[in-house]
GROMACS .gro file of N, CA and C in nm:
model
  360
    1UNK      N    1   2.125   1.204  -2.382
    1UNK     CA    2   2.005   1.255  -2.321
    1UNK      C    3   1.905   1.140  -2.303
    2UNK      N    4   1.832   1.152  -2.184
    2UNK     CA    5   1.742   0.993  -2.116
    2UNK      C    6   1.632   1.013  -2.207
    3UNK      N    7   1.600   0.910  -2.262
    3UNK     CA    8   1.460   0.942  -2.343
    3UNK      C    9   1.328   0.789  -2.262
    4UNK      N   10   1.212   0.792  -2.361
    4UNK     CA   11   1.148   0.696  -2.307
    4UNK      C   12   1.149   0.575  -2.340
    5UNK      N   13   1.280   0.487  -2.413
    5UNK     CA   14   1.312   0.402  -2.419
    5UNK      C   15   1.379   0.357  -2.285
    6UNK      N   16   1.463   0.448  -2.286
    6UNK     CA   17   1.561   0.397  -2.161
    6UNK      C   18   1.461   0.420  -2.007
    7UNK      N   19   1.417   0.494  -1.956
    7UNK     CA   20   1.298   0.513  -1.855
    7UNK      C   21   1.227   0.383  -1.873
    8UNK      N   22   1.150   0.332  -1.954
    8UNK     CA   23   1.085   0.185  -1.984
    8UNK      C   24   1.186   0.088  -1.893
    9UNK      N   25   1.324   0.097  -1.976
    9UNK     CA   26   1.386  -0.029  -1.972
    9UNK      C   27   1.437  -0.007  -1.810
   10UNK      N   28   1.467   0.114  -1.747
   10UNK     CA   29   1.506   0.140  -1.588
   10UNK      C   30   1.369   0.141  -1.517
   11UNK      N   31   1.264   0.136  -1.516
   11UNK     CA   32   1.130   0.110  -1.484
   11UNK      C   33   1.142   0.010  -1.490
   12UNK      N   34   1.107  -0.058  -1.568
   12UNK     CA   35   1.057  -0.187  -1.589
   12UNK      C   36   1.143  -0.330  -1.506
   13UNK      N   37   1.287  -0.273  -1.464
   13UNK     CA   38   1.363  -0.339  -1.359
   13UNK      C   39   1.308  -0.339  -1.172
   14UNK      N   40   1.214  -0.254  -1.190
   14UNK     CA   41   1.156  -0.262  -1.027
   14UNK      C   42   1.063  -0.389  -0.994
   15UNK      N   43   1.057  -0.456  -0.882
   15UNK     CA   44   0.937  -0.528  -0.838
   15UNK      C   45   0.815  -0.477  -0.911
   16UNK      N   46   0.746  -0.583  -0.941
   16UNK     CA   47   0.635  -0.524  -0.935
   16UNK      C   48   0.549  -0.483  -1.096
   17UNK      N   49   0.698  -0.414  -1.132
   17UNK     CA   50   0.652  -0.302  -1.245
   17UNK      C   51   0.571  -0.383  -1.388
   18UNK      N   52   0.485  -0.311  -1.431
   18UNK     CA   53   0.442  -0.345  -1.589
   18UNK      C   54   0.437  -0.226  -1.688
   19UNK      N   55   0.416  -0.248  -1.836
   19UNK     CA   56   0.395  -0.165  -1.886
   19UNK      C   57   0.241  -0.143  -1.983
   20UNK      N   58   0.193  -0.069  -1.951
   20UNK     CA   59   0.020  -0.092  -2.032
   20UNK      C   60   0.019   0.045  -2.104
   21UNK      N   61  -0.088   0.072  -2.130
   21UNK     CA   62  -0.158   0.132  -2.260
   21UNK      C   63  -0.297   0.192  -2.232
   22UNK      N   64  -0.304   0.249  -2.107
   22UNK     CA   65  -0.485   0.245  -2.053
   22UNK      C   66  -0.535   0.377  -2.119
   23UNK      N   67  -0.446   0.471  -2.173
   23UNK     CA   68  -0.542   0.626  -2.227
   23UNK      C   69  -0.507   0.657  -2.361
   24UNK      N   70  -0.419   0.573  -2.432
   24UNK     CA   71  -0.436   0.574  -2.562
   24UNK      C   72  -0.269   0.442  -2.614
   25UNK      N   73  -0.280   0.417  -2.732
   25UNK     CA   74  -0.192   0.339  -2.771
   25UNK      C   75  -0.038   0.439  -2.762
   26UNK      N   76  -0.034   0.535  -2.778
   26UNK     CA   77   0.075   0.607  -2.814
   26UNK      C   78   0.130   0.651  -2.630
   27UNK      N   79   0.050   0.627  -2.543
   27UNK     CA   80   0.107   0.706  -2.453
   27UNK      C   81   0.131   0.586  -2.357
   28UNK      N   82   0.257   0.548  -2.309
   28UNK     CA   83   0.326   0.415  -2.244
   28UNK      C   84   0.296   0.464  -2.088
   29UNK      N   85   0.259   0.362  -2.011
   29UNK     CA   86   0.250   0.437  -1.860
   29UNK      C   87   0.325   0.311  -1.805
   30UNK      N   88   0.384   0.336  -1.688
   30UNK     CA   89   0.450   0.238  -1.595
   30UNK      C   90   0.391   0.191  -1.517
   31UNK      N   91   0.347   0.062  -1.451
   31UNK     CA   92   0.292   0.056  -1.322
   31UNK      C   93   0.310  -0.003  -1.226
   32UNK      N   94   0.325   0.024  -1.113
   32UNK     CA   95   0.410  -0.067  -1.002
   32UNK      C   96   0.235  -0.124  -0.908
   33UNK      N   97   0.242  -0.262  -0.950
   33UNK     CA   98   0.095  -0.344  -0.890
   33UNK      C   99  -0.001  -0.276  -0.963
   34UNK      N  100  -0.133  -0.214  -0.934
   34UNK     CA  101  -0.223  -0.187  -0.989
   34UNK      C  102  -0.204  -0.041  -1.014
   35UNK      N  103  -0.066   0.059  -0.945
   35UNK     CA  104  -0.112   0.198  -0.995
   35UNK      C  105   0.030   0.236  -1.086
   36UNK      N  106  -0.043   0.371  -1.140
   36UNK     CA  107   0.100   0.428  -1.207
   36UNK      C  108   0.219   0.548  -1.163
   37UNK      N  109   0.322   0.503  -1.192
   37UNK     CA  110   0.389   0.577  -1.139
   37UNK      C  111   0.514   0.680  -1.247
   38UNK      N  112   0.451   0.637  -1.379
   38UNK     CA  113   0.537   0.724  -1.490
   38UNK      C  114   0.433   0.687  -1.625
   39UNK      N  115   0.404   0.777  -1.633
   39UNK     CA  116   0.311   0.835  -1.799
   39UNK      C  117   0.367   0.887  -1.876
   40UNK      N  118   0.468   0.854  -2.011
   40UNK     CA  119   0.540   0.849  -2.084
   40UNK      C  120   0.460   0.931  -2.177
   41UNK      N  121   0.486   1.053  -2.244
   41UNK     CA  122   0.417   1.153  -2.301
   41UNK      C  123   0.504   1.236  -2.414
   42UNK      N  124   0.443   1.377  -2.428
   42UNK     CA  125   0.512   1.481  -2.451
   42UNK      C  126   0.468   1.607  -2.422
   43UNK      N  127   0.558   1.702  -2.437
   43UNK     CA  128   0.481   1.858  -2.378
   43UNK      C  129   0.508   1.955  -2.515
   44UNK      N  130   0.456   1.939  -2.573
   44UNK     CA  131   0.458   2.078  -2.700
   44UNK      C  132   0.559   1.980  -2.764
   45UNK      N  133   0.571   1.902  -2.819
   45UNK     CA  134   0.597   1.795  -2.905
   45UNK      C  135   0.774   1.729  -2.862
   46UNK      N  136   0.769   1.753  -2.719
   46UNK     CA  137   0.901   1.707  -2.698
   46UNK      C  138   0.877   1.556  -2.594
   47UNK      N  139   0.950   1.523  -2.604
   47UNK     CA  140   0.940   1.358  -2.505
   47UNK      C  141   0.926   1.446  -2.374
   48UNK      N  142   0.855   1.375  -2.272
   48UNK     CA  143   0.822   1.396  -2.127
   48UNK      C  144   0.763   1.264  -2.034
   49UNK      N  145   0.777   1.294  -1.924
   49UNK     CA  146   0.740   1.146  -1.809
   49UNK      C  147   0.653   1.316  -1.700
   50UNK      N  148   0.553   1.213  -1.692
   50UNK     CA  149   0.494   1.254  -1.579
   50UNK      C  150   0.505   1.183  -1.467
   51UNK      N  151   0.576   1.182  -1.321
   51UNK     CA  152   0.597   1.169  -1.258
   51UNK      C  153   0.575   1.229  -1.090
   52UNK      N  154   0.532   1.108  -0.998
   52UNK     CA  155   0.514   1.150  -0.846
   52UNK      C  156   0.573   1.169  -0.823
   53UNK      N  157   0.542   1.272  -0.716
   53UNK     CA  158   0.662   1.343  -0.646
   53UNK      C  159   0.598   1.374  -0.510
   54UNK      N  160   0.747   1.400  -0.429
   54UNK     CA  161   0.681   1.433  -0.238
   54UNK      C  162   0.641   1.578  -0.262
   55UNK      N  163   0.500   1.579  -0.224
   55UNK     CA  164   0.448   1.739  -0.256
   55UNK      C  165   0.525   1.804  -0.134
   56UNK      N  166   0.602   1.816  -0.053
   56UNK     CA  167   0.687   1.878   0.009
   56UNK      C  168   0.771   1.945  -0.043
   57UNK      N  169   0.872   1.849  -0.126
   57UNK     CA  170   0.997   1.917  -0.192
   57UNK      C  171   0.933   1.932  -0.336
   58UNK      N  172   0.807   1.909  -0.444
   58UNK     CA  173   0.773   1.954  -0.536
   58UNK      C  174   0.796   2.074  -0.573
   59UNK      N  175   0.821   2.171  -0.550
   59UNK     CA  176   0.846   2.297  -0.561
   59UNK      C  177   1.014   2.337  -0.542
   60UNK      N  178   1.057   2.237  -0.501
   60UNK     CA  179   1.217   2.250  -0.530
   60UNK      C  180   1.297   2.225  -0.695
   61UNK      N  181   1.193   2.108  -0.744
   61UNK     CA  182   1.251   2.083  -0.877
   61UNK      C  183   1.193   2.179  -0.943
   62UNK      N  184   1.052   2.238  -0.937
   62UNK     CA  185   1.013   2.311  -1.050
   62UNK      C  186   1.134   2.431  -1.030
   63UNK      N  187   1.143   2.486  -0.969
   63UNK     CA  188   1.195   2.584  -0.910
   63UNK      C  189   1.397   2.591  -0.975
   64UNK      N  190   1.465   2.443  -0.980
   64UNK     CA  191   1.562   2.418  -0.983
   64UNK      C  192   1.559   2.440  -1.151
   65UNK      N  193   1.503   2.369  -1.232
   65UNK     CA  194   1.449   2.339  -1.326
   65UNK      C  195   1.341   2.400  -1.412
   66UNK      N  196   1.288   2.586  -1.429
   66UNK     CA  197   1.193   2.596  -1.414
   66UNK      C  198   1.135   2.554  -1.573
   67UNK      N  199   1.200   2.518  -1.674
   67UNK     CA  200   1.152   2.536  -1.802
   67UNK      C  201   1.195   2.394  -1.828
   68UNK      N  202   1.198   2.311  -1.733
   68UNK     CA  203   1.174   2.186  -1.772
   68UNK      C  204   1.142   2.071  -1.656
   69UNK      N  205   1.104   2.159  -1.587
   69UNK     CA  206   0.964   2.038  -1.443
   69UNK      C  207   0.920   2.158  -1.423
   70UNK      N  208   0.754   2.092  -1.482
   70UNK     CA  209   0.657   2.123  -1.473
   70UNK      C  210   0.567   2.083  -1.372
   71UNK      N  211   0.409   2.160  -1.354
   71UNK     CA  212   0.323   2.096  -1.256
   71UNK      C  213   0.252   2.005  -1.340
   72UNK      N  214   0.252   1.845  -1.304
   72UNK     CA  215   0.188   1.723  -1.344
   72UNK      C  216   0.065   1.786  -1.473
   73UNK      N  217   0.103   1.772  -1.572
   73UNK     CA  218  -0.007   1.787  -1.696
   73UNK      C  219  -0.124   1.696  -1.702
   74UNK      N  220  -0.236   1.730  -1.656
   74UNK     CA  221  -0.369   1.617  -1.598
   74UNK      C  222  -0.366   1.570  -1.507
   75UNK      N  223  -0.259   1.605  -1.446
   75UNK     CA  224  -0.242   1.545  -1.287
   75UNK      C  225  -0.257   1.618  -1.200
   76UNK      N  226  -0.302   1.557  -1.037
   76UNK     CA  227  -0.270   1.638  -0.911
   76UNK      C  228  -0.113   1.732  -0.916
   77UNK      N  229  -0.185   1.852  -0.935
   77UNK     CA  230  -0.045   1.939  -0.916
   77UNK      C  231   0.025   1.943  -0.798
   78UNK      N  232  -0.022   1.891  -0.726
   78UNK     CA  233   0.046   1.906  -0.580
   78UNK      C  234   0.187   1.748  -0.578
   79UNK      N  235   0.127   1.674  -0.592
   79UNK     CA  236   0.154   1.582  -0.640
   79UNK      C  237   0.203   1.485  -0.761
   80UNK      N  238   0.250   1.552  -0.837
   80UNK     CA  239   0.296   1.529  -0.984
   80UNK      C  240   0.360   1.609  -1.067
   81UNK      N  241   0.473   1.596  -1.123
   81UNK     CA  242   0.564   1.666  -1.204
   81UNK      C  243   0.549   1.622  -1.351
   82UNK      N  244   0.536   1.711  -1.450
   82UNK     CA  245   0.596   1.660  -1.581
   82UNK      C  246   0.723   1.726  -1.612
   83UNK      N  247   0.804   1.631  -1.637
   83UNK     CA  248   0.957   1.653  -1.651
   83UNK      C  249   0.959   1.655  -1.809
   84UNK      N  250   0.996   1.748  -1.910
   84UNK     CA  251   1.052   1.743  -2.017
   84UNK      C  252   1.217   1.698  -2.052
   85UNK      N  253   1.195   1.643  -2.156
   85UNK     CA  254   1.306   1.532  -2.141
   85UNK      C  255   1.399   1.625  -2.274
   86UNK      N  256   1.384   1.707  -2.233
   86UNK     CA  257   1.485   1.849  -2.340
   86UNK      C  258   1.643   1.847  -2.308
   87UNK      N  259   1.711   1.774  -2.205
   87UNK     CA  260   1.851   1.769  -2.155
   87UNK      C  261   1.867   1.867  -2.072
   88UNK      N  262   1.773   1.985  -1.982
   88UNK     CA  263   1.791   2.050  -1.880
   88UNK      C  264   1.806   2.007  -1.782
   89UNK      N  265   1.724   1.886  -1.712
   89UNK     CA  266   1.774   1.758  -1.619
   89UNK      C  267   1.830   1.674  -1.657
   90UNK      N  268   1.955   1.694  -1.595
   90UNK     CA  269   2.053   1.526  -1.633
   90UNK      C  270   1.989   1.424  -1.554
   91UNK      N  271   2.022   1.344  -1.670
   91UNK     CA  272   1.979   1.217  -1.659
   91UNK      C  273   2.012   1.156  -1.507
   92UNK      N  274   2.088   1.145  -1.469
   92UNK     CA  275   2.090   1.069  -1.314
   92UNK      C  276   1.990   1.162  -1.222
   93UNK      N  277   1.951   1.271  -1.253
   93UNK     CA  278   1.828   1.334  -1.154
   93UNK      C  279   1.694   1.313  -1.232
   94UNK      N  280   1.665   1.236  -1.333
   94UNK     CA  281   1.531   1.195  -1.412
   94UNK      C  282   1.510   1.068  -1.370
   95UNK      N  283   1.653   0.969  -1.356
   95UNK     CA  284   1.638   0.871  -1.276
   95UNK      C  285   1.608   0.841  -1.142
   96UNK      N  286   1.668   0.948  -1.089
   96UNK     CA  287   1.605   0.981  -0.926
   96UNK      C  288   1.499   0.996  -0.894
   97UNK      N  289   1.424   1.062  -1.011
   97UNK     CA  290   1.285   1.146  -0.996
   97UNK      C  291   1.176   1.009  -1.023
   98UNK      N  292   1.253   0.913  -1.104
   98UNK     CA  293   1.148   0.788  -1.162
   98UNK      C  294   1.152   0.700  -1.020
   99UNK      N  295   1.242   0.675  -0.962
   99UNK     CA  296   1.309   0.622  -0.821
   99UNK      C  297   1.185   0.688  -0.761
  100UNK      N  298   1.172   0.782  -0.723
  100UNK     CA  299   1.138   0.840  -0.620
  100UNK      C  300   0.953   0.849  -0.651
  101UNK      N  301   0.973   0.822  -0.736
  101UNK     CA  302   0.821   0.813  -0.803
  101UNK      C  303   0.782   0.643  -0.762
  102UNK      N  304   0.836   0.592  -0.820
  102UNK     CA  305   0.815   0.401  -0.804
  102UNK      C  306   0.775   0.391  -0.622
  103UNK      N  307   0.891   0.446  -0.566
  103UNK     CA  308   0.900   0.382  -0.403
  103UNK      C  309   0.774   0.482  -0.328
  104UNK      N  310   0.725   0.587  -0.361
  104UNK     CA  311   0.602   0.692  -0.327
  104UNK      C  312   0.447   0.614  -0.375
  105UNK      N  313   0.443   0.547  -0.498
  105UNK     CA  314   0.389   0.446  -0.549
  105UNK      C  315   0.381   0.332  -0.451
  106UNK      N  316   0.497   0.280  -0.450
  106UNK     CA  317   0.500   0.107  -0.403
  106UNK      C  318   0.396   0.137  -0.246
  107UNK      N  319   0.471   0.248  -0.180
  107UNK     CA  320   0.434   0.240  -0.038
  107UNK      C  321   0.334   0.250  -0.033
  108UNK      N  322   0.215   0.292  -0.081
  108UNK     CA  323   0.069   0.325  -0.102
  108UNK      C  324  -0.009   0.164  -0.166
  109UNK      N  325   0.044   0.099  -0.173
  109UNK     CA  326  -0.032  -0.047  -0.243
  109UNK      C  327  -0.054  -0.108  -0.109
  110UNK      N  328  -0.146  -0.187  -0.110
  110UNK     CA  329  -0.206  -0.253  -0.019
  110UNK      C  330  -0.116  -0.362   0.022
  111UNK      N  331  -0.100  -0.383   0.146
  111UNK     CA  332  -0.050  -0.500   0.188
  111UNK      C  333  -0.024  -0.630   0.094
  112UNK      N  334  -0.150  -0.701   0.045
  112UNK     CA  335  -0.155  -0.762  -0.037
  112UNK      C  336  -0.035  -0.745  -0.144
  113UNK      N  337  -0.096  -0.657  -0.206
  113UNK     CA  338  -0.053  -0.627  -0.300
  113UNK      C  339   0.109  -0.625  -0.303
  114UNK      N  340   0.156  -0.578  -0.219
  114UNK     CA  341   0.310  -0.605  -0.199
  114UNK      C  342   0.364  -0.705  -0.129
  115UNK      N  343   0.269  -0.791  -0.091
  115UNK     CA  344   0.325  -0.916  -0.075
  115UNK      C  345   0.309  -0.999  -0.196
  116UNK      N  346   0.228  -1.017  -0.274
  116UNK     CA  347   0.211  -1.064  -0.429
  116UNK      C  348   0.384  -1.035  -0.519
  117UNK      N  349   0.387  -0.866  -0.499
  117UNK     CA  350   0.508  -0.856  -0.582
  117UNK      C  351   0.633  -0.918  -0.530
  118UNK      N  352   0.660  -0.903  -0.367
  118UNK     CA  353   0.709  -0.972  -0.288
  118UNK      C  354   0.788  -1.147  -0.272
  119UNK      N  355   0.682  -1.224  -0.330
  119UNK     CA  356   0.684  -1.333  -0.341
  119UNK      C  357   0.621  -1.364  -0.248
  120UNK      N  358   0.538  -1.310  -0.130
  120UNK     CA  359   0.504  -1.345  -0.008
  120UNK      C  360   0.401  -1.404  -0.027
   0.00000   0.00000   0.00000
């Protein structure tokens, strides 16, 4: 079962990515350039990633998944999932969901900014 060790270490392989500490020491967030794109958490004391998502198909995972993707906990619900990391989503669709979170992220950074990660 994917926990938030392994999410870190498959995060942390993208352009770009860092790992900081901005809302408390205990809670790990990912960030691709200046924003975030996975907030490493829990939901009623179980491991969880809050994660972007295309508010289009958002309602497909809750829906697929309903007792373990959630609507973004402090987040734009339209826009954000918290995924509990309970083994109801296999792991290659938590990885998809972090994927799909990073590149929804990346595309929104400023020119600059992705030419920096770029090498440009």
């Amino acid at each position: 079962m994917i926990d938030h060790a392994r999410l870190m270490e498959y995060g942390l392989k993208k352009p770009g990515t860092s790992l900081k500490y901005p809302f408390d020491p205990d809670l790990p967030v990912l960030f691709v350039g200046d924003k975030m794109f996975a907030l490493l958490g829990t939901h009623q004391g179980i491991p969880s990633v809050n994660l972007k998502c295309d508010p289009d198909n958002v309602w497909i995972v809750r829906q697929t998944y309903p007792t373990a993707v959630l609507p973004g906990y402090h987040m734009n619900k339209r826009h954000w999932n918290t995924v509990v990391l309970n083994g109801e989503v296999p792991d290659t669709e938590v990885l998809d969901m972090l994927e799909e979170s990073y590149q929804l992220v990346y595309r929104k950074l400023t020119r600059a900014v992705k030419e920096t990660i770029n090498g440009g």
